[in-house]
GROMACS .gro file of C-alpha atoms in nm:
model
  225
    1MET     CA    1  -2.181  -0.193  -1.120
    2THR     CA    2  -2.246  -0.081  -0.764
    3GLN     CA    3  -2.604  -0.214  -0.781
    4THR     CA    4  -2.492  -0.570  -0.719
    5SER     CA    5  -2.847  -0.696  -0.665
    6MET     CA    6  -2.903  -0.648  -1.041
    7HIS     CA    7  -2.603  -0.853  -1.156
    8LYS     CA    8  -2.778  -1.190  -1.154
    9GLU     CA    9  -3.062  -1.054  -1.368
   10ALA     CA   10  -2.818  -0.883  -1.606
   11THR     CA   11  -2.627  -1.209  -1.651
   12GLU     CA   12  -2.948  -1.401  -1.720
   13LYS     CA   13  -3.058  -1.144  -1.981
   14ALA     CA   14  -2.722  -1.175  -2.160
   15LEU     CA   15  -2.758  -1.552  -2.165
   16GLN     CA   16  -3.114  -1.531  -2.297
   17HIS     CA   17  -3.003  -1.300  -2.578
   18PHE     CA   18  -2.673  -1.461  -2.683
   19GLY     CA   19  -2.718  -1.817  -2.559
   20ARG     CA   20  -2.378  -1.816  -2.391
   21ILE     CA   21  -2.110  -1.584  -2.254
   22ASP     CA   22  -1.767  -1.643  -2.403
   23ILE     CA   23  -1.583  -1.352  -2.245
   24LEU     CA   24  -1.630  -1.111  -1.956
   25VAL     CA   25  -1.433  -0.785  -1.971
   26ASN     CA   26  -1.427  -0.612  -1.633
   27ASN     CA   27  -1.361  -0.253  -1.739
   28ALA     CA   28  -1.576  -0.049  -1.499
   29GLY     CA   29  -1.383   0.175  -1.265
   30ARG     CA   30  -1.301   0.523  -1.148
   31SER     CA   31  -0.972   0.683  -1.053
   32GLN     CA   32  -0.872   0.925  -0.777
   33ARG     CA   33  -0.680   1.252  -0.750
   34SER     CA   34  -0.645   1.354  -0.387
   35LEU     CA   35  -0.411   1.331  -0.091
   36PHE     CA   36  -0.503   1.070   0.168
   37VAL     CA   37  -0.500   1.312   0.464
   38GLU     CA   38  -0.748   1.542   0.285
   39THR     CA   39  -0.985   1.271   0.158
   40ASN     CA   40  -1.312   1.165   0.318
   41LEU     CA   41  -1.360   0.798   0.402
   42ASP     CA   42  -1.664   0.790   0.171
   43VAL     CA   43  -1.431   0.830  -0.128
   44PHE     CA   44  -1.237   0.516  -0.036
   45ARG     CA   45  -1.563   0.329   0.021
   46ALA     CA   46  -1.693   0.438  -0.321
   47LEU     CA   47  -1.372   0.326  -0.493
   48ILE     CA   48  -1.388  -0.018  -0.333
   49GLU     CA   49  -1.761  -0.055  -0.406
   50LEU     CA   50  -1.716   0.021  -0.777
   51ASN     CA   51  -1.365  -0.094  -0.868
   52TYR     CA   52  -1.351  -0.407  -0.653
   53LEU     CA   53  -1.681  -0.532  -0.511
   54GLY     CA   54  -1.883  -0.452  -0.823
   55THR     CA   55  -1.631  -0.638  -1.035
   56ILE     CA   56  -1.619  -0.953  -0.825
   57SER     CA   57  -2.000  -0.954  -0.797
   58ILE     CA   58  -2.060  -0.965  -1.174
   59THR     CA   59  -1.773  -1.212  -1.208
   60LYS     CA   60  -1.938  -1.447  -0.957
   61HIS     CA   61  -2.255  -1.471  -1.166
   62VAL     CA   62  -2.084  -1.503  -1.505
   63LEU     CA   63  -1.825  -1.751  -1.376
   64GLN     CA   64  -2.095  -1.996  -1.272
   65HIS     CA   65  -2.205  -2.017  -1.635
   66MET     CA   66  -1.845  -2.058  -1.753
   67ILE     CA   67  -1.790  -2.342  -1.505
   68GLU     CA   68  -2.098  -2.519  -1.641
   69ARG     CA   69  -1.954  -2.486  -1.996
   70LYS     CA   70  -1.599  -2.551  -1.870
   71GLN     CA   71  -1.466  -2.263  -2.076
   72GLY     CA   72  -1.454  -1.885  -2.096
   73LYS     CA   73  -1.230  -1.581  -2.062
   74ILE     CA   74  -1.229  -1.320  -1.787
   75VAL     CA   75  -1.030  -1.008  -1.877
   76ASN     CA   76  -0.976  -0.760  -1.594
   77ILE     CA   77  -0.866  -0.403  -1.658
   78SER     CA   78  -0.648  -0.338  -1.356
   79SER     CA   79  -0.372  -0.074  -1.356
   80VAL     CA   80  -0.003  -0.019  -1.306
   81VAL     CA   81  -0.101   0.106  -0.959
   82GLY     CA   82  -0.237  -0.243  -0.896
   83LEU     CA   83   0.130  -0.343  -0.895
   84ILE     CA   84   0.296  -0.038  -0.738
   85GLY     CA   85   0.186   0.258  -0.530
   86ALA     CA   86   0.138   0.615  -0.649
   87PRO     CA   87   0.073   0.943  -0.467
   88LEU     CA   88  -0.273   1.099  -0.505
   89SER     CA   89  -0.417   0.754  -0.582
   90SER     CA   90  -0.405   0.567  -0.252
   91GLY     CA   91  -0.768   0.454  -0.264
   92TYR     CA   92  -0.759   0.376  -0.636
   93SER     CA   93  -0.433   0.185  -0.594
   94ALA     CA   94  -0.581  -0.012  -0.303
   95SER     CA   95  -0.882  -0.113  -0.512
   96LYS     CA   96  -0.659  -0.230  -0.799
   97HIS     CA   97  -0.427  -0.419  -0.563
   98ALA     CA   98  -0.742  -0.590  -0.432
   99LEU     CA   99  -0.838  -0.691  -0.788
  100GLN     CA  100  -0.493  -0.831  -0.855
  101GLY     CA  101  -0.496  -1.034  -0.535
  102PHE     CA  102  -0.849  -1.161  -0.589
  103PHE     CA  103  -0.808  -1.276  -0.949
  104ASN     CA  104  -0.464  -1.426  -0.890
  105SER     CA  105  -0.619  -1.628  -0.607
  106LEU     CA  106  -0.928  -1.718  -0.810
  107ARG     CA  107  -0.707  -1.850  -1.088
  108THR     CA  108  -0.560  -2.104  -0.844
  109GLU     CA  109  -0.912  -2.219  -0.753
  110LEU     CA  110  -0.993  -2.292  -1.117
  111THR     CA  111  -0.712  -2.535  -1.199
  112ALA     CA  112  -0.975  -2.802  -1.267
  113TYR     CA  113  -1.100  -2.581  -1.552
  114PRO     CA  114  -0.795  -2.514  -1.772
  115ASP     CA  115  -1.011  -2.357  -2.044
  116ILE     CA  116  -1.134  -2.080  -1.815
  117ILE     CA  117  -0.868  -1.812  -1.861
  118ILE     CA  118  -0.815  -1.512  -1.634
  119SER     CA  119  -0.610  -1.223  -1.776
  120ASN     CA  120  -0.512  -0.919  -1.571
  121ILE     CA  121  -0.435  -0.607  -1.776
  122CYS     CA  122  -0.217  -0.342  -1.610
  123PRO     CA  123  -0.218  -0.026  -1.823
  124GLY     CA  124  -0.012   0.281  -1.752
  125PRO     CA  125  -0.130   0.626  -1.868
  126VAL     CA  126  -0.375   0.593  -2.158
  127GLN     CA  127  -0.561   0.869  -2.341
  128SER     CA  128  -0.906   0.881  -2.182
  129LYS     CA  129  -1.120   1.087  -1.945
  130ILE     CA  130  -1.019   0.885  -1.640
  131VAL     CA  131  -0.845   1.182  -1.474
  132GLU     CA  132  -1.126   1.426  -1.555
  133ASN     CA  133  -1.376   1.183  -1.398
  134ALA     CA  134  -1.159   1.096  -1.099
  135LEU     CA  135  -1.287   1.119  -0.744
  136THR     CA  136  -1.131   1.390  -0.530
  137GLU     CA  137  -1.142   1.467  -0.157
  138GLU     CA  138  -1.522   1.438  -0.159
  139CYS     CA  139  -1.748   1.212  -0.364
  140GLU     CA  140  -1.953   1.507  -0.489
  141LYS     CA  141  -1.655   1.726  -0.581
  142VAL     CA  142  -1.575   1.744  -0.952
  143GLN     CA  143  -1.218   1.723  -1.084
  144SER     CA  144  -1.154   2.059  -1.250
  145ILE     CA  145  -0.800   2.008  -1.385
  146LYS     CA  146  -0.768   1.970  -1.762
  147THR     CA  147  -0.502   1.721  -1.860
  148ASP     CA  148  -0.235   1.711  -2.130
  149GLN     CA  149  -0.255   1.362  -2.280
  150SER     CA  150   0.021   1.389  -2.539
  151HIS     CA  151   0.253   1.167  -2.333
  152LYS     CA  152  -0.008   0.892  -2.291
  153MET     CA  153  -0.064   0.582  -2.501
  154ALA     CA  154  -0.332   0.612  -2.771
  155THR     CA  155  -0.655   0.439  -2.675
  156SER     CA  156  -0.660   0.235  -2.997
  157ARG     CA  157  -0.309   0.101  -2.926
  158CYS     CA  158  -0.406  -0.002  -2.573
  159VAL     CA  159  -0.721  -0.177  -2.697
  160ARG     CA  160  -0.523  -0.369  -2.959
  161LEU     CA  161  -0.276  -0.492  -2.696
  162ILE     CA  162  -0.562  -0.594  -2.465
  163LEU     CA  163  -0.715  -0.800  -2.747
  164ILE     CA  164  -0.378  -0.963  -2.819
  165THR     CA  165  -0.352  -1.053  -2.450
  166ALA     CA  166  -0.699  -1.208  -2.447
  167VAL     CA  167  -0.651  -1.405  -2.769
  168ASN     CA  168  -0.321  -1.551  -2.650
  169ASN     CA  169  -0.446  -1.639  -2.299
  170ILE     CA  170  -0.177  -1.430  -2.128
  171LYS     CA  171  -0.222  -1.421  -1.751
  172GLU     CA  172  -0.088  -1.068  -1.699
  173ALA     CA  173   0.004  -0.788  -1.937
  174TRP     CA  174   0.179  -0.458  -1.863
  175ILE     CA  175   0.070  -0.204  -2.123
  176SER     CA  176   0.234   0.136  -2.138
  177CYS     CA  177   0.464   0.372  -2.322
  178GLN     CA  178   0.809   0.458  -2.194
  179PRO     CA  179   0.929   0.568  -1.944
  180PHE     CA  180   0.639   0.415  -1.752
  181LEU     CA  181   0.695   0.062  -1.878
  182MET     CA  182   1.056   0.071  -1.760
  183ALA     CA  183   0.929   0.167  -1.414
  184TYR     CA  184   0.734  -0.161  -1.395
  185TYR     CA  185   1.049  -0.359  -1.463
  186LEU     CA  186   1.245  -0.157  -1.205
  187TRP     CA  187   0.982  -0.239  -0.944
  188GLN     CA  188   0.999  -0.605  -1.042
  189TYR     CA  189   1.378  -0.647  -1.044
  190THR     CA  190   1.535  -0.350  -0.859
  191PRO     CA  191   1.279  -0.237  -0.600
  192SER     CA  192   1.524  -0.025  -0.398
  193LEU     CA  193   1.605   0.187  -0.705
  194ALA     CA  194   1.236   0.197  -0.793
  195TRP     CA  195   1.149   0.333  -0.447
  196TRP     CA  196   1.401   0.615  -0.493
  197ILE     CA  197   1.272   0.708  -0.839
  198THR     CA  198   0.909   0.685  -0.729
  199ALA     CA  199   0.977   0.921  -0.440
  200LYS     CA  200   1.130   1.179  -0.676
  201VAL     CA  201   0.848   1.154  -0.929
  202GLY     CA  202   0.589   1.149  -0.650
  203GLU     CA  203   0.728   1.470  -0.501
  204ARG     CA  204   0.687   1.643  -0.837
  205ARG     CA  205   0.336   1.503  -0.887
  206ILE     CA  206   0.222   1.637  -0.550
  207LYS     CA  207   0.380   1.977  -0.622
  208ASN     CA  208   0.197   1.996  -0.956
  209PHE     CA  209  -0.129   1.887  -0.793
  210LYS     CA  210  -0.107   2.154  -0.524
  211SER     CA  211  -0.031   2.413  -0.794
  212GLY     CA  212  -0.356   2.331  -0.969
  213VAL     CA  213  -0.212   2.157  -1.276
  214ASP     CA  214  -0.228   1.795  -1.388
  215ALA     CA  215  -0.007   1.584  -1.165
  216ASP     CA  216   0.169   1.412  -1.456
  217SER     CA  217   0.147   1.600  -1.783
  218SER     CA  218   0.355   1.907  -1.708
  219TYR     CA  219   0.639   1.690  -1.576
  220PHE     CA  220   0.654   1.446  -1.864
  221THR     CA  221   0.575   1.703  -2.133
  222LYS     CA  222   0.854   1.923  -2.006
  223LYS     CA  223   1.097   1.630  -1.993
  224SER     CA  224   1.014   1.525  -2.348
  225ARG     CA  225   1.083   1.864  -2.503
   0.00000   0.00000   0.00000
């Protein structure tokens, strides 16, 4: 995805093989687990190159084909942190906010093509290796913390909800288990309360992180027992 010079050729190969492109799912990305003050600038650059610039580059090539056909679907896997902020993920959150802003703006430029649908998916914690593969303070440093994923949504459930979103042409979908889903609604309708709660949860996440354990799992696992 970061080799943007190859995106035109990749799009042309897909068209040669399938004859058309009905849907583009922008799912490439990498997360982050590090404090801003301890993180090299190269990490932020890498997150933007992959999560944002790589995504809009491939979209630019595929969209041209969709415009010619006057139809298509673009499904973007964003994140809850594309809507709100979170400690230890400042660069990741920035890249997902950029995606949200870009595709919401692009949608307004495509009003002449009502059959080209853009859907932004904002998942919360989902069972995957995203934390294990997250960038840290340095691009070459490997994340060594093993995570407890029992509190996260099953991957199969998340995929099913993404497909439902795409089939029904929903512009934005928040996908998560509780209590995370409730947090989205608090940010939407009661931001002052959401700021207070986020600060409390964020303080615990940072404490866990500095103690060498997963930022989230010990907190939510403990609370659920």
